[in-house]
PDB file of C-alpha atoms in Angstrom:
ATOM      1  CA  UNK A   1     122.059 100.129 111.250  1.00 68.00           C
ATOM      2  CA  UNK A   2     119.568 100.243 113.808  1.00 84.00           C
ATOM      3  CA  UNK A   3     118.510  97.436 116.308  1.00 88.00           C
ATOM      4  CA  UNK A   4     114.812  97.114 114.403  1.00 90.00           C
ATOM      5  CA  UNK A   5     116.358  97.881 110.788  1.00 90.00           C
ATOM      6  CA  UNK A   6     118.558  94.977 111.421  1.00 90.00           C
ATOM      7  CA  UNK A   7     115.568  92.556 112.436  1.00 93.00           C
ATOM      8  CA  UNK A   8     113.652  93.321 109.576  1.00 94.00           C
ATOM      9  CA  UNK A   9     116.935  93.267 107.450  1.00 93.00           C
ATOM     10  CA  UNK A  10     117.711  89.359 109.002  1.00 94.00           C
ATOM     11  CA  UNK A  11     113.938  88.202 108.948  1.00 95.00           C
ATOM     12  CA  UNK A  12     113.651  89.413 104.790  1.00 95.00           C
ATOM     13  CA  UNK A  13     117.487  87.559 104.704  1.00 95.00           C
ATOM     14  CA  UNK A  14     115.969  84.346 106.505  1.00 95.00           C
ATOM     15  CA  UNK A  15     112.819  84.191 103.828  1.00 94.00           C
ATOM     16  CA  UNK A  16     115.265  84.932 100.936  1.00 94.00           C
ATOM     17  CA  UNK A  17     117.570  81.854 101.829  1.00 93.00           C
ATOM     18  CA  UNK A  18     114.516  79.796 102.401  1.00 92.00           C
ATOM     19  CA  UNK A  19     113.370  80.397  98.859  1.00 92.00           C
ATOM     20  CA  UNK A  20     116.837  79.993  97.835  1.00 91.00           C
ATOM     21  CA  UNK A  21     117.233  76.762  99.247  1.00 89.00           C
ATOM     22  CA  UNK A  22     113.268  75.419  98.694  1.00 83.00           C
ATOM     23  CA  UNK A  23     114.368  72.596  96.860  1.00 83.00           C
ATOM     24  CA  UNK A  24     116.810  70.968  99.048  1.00 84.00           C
ATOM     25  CA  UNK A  25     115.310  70.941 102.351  1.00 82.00           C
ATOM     26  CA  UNK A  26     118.449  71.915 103.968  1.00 89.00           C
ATOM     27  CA  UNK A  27     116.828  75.338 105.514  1.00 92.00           C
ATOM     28  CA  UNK A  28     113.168  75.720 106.369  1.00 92.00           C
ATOM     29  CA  UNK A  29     111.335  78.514 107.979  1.00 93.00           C
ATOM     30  CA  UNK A  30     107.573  78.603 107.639  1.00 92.00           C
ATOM     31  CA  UNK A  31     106.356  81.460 106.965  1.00 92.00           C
ATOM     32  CA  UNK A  32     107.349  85.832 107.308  1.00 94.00           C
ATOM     33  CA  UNK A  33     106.391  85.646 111.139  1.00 95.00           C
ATOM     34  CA  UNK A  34     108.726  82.900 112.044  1.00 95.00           C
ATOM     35  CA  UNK A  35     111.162  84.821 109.920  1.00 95.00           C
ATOM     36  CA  UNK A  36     111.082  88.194 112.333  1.00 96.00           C
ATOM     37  CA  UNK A  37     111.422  86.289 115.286  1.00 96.00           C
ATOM     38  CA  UNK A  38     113.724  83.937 114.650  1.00 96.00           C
ATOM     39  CA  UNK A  39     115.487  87.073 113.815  1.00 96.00           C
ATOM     40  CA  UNK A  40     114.538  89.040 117.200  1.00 96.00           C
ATOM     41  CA  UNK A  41     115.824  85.642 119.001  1.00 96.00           C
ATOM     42  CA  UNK A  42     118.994  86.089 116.880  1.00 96.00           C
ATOM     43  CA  UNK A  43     119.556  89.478 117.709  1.00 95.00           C
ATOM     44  CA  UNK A  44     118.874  89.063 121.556  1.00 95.00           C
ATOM     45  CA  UNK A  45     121.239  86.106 121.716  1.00 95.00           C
ATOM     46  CA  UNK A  46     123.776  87.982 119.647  1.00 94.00           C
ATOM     47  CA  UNK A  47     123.798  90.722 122.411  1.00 94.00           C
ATOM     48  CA  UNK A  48     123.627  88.556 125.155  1.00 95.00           C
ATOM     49  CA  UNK A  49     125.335  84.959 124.536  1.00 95.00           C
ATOM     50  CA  UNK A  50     127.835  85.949 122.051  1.00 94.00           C
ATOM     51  CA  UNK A  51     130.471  88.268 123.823  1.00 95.00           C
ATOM     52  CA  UNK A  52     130.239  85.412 126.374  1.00 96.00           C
ATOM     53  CA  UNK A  53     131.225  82.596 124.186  1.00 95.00           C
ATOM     54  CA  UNK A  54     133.310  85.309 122.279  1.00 94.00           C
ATOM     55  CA  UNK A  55     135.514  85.595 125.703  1.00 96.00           C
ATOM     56  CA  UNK A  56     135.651  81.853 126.265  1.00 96.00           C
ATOM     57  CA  UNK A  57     136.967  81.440 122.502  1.00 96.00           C
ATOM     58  CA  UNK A  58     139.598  83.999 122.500  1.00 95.00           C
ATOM     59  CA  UNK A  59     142.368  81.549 122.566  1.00 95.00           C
ATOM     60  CA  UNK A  60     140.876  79.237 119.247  1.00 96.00           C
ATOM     61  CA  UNK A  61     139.720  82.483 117.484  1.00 95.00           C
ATOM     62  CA  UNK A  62     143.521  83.781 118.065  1.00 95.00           C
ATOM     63  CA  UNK A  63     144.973  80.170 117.112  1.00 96.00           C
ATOM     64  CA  UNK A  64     142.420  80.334 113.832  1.00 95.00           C
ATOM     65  CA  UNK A  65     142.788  83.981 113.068  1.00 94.00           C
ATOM     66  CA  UNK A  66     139.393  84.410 113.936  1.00 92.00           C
ATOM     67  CA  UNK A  67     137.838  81.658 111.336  1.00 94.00           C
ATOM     68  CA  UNK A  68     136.138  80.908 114.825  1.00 95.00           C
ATOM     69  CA  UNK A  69     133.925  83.324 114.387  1.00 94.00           C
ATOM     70  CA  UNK A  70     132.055  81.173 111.383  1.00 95.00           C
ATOM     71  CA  UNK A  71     131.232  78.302 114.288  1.00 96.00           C
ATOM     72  CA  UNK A  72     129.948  80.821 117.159  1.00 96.00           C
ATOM     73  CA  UNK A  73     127.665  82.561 114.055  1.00 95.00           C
ATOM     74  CA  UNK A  74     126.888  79.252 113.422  1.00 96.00           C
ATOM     75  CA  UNK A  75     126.085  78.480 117.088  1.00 96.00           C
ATOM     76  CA  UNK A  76     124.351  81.829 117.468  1.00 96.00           C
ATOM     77  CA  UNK A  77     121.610  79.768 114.852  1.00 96.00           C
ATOM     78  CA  UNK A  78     121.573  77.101 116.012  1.00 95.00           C
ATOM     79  CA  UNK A  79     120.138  77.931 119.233  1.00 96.00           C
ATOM     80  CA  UNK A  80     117.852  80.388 117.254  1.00 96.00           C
ATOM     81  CA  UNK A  81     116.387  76.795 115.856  1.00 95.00           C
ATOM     82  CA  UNK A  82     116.059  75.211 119.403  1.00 95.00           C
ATOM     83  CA  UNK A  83     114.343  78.024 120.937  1.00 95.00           C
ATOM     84  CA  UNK A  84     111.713  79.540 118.366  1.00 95.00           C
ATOM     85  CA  UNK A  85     111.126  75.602 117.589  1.00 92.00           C
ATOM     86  CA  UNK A  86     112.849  73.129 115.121  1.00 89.00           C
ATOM     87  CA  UNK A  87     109.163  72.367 113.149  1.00 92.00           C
ATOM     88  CA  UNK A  88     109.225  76.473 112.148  1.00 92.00           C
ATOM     89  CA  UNK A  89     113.174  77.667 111.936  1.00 94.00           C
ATOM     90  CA  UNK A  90     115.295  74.643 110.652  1.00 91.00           C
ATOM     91  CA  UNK A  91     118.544  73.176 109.106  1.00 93.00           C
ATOM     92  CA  UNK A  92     119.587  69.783 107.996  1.00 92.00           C
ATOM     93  CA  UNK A  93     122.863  70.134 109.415  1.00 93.00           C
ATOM     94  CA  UNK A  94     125.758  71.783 111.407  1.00 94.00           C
ATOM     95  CA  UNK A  95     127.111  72.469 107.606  1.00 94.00           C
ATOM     96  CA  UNK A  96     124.116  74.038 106.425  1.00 94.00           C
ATOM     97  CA  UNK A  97     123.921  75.935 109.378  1.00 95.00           C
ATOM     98  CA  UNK A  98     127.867  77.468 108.983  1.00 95.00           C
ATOM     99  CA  UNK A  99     126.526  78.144 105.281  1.00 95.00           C
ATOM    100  CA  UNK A 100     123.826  80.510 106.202  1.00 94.00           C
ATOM    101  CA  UNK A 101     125.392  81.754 108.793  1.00 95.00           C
ATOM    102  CA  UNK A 102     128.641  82.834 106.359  1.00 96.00           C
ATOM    103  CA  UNK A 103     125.580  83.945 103.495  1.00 95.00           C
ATOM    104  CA  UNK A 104     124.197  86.106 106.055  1.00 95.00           C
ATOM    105  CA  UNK A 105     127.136  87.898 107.583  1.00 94.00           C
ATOM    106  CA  UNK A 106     128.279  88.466 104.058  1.00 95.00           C
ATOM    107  CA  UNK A 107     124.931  89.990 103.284  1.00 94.00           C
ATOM    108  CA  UNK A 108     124.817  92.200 106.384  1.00 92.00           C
ATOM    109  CA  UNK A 109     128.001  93.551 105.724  1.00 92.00           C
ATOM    110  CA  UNK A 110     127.583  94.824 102.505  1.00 92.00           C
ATOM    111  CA  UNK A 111     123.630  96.311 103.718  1.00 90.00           C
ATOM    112  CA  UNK A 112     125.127  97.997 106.624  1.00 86.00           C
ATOM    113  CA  UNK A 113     127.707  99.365 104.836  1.00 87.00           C
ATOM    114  CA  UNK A 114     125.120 100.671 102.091  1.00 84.00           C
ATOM    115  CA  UNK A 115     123.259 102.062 104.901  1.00 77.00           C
ATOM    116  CA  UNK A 116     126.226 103.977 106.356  1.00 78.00           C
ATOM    117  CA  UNK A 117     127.233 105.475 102.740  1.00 70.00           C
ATOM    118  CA  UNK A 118     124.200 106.762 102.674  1.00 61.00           C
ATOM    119  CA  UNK A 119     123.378 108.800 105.729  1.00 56.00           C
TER     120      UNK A 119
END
């Protein structure tokens, strides 16, 4: 998938878990436009912070046979939430966070692998 396919893909993802979970408070973003660029502040730090912290983790993610990964995903979002704004992109907890962050891997996988089939 493309870099913009997988924006649009992350920001439709985003308002999907919202809705999903509406009722608990646990993940909040308010409204489609926070949704696409929380996602395009996703995908830039996921090109530019992650290999870093990737590097630095290499012995844990080794040691954990890469369960690692879940927390630096999880990291990856949280900064997301500091830096488009807690009040617009937000999660109850470092749990919650790890939870969407193991939903949305899980749900990029099987769309990019749709999206390879196919062309």
């Amino acid at each position: 998938m493309r870099f913009w396919q997988r924006v649009l893909v992350n920001g439709i993802l985003f308002v999907a878990l919202t809705g999903f979970f509406q009722n608990s408070g646990n993940f909040y973003v308010s409204n489609i436009w926070i949704a696409l660029a929380a996602s395009l502040v996703l995908a830039i730090l996921n090109a530019s912070v992650r290999p870093v912290l990737q590097i630095i983790s290499l012995p844990i993610m080794l040691l954990t046979l890469g369960f690692f990964s879940i927390v630096i995903n999880a990291l990856m979002l949280t900064f997301t939430s500091a830096l488009v704004g807690p009040a617009n992109f937000y999660f109850s907890s470092f749990g919650m966070t790890m939870l969407i962050s193991v939903i949305l891997s899980i749900c990029n996988m099987i769309i990019s692998n749709h999206f390879s089939n196919r062309y």
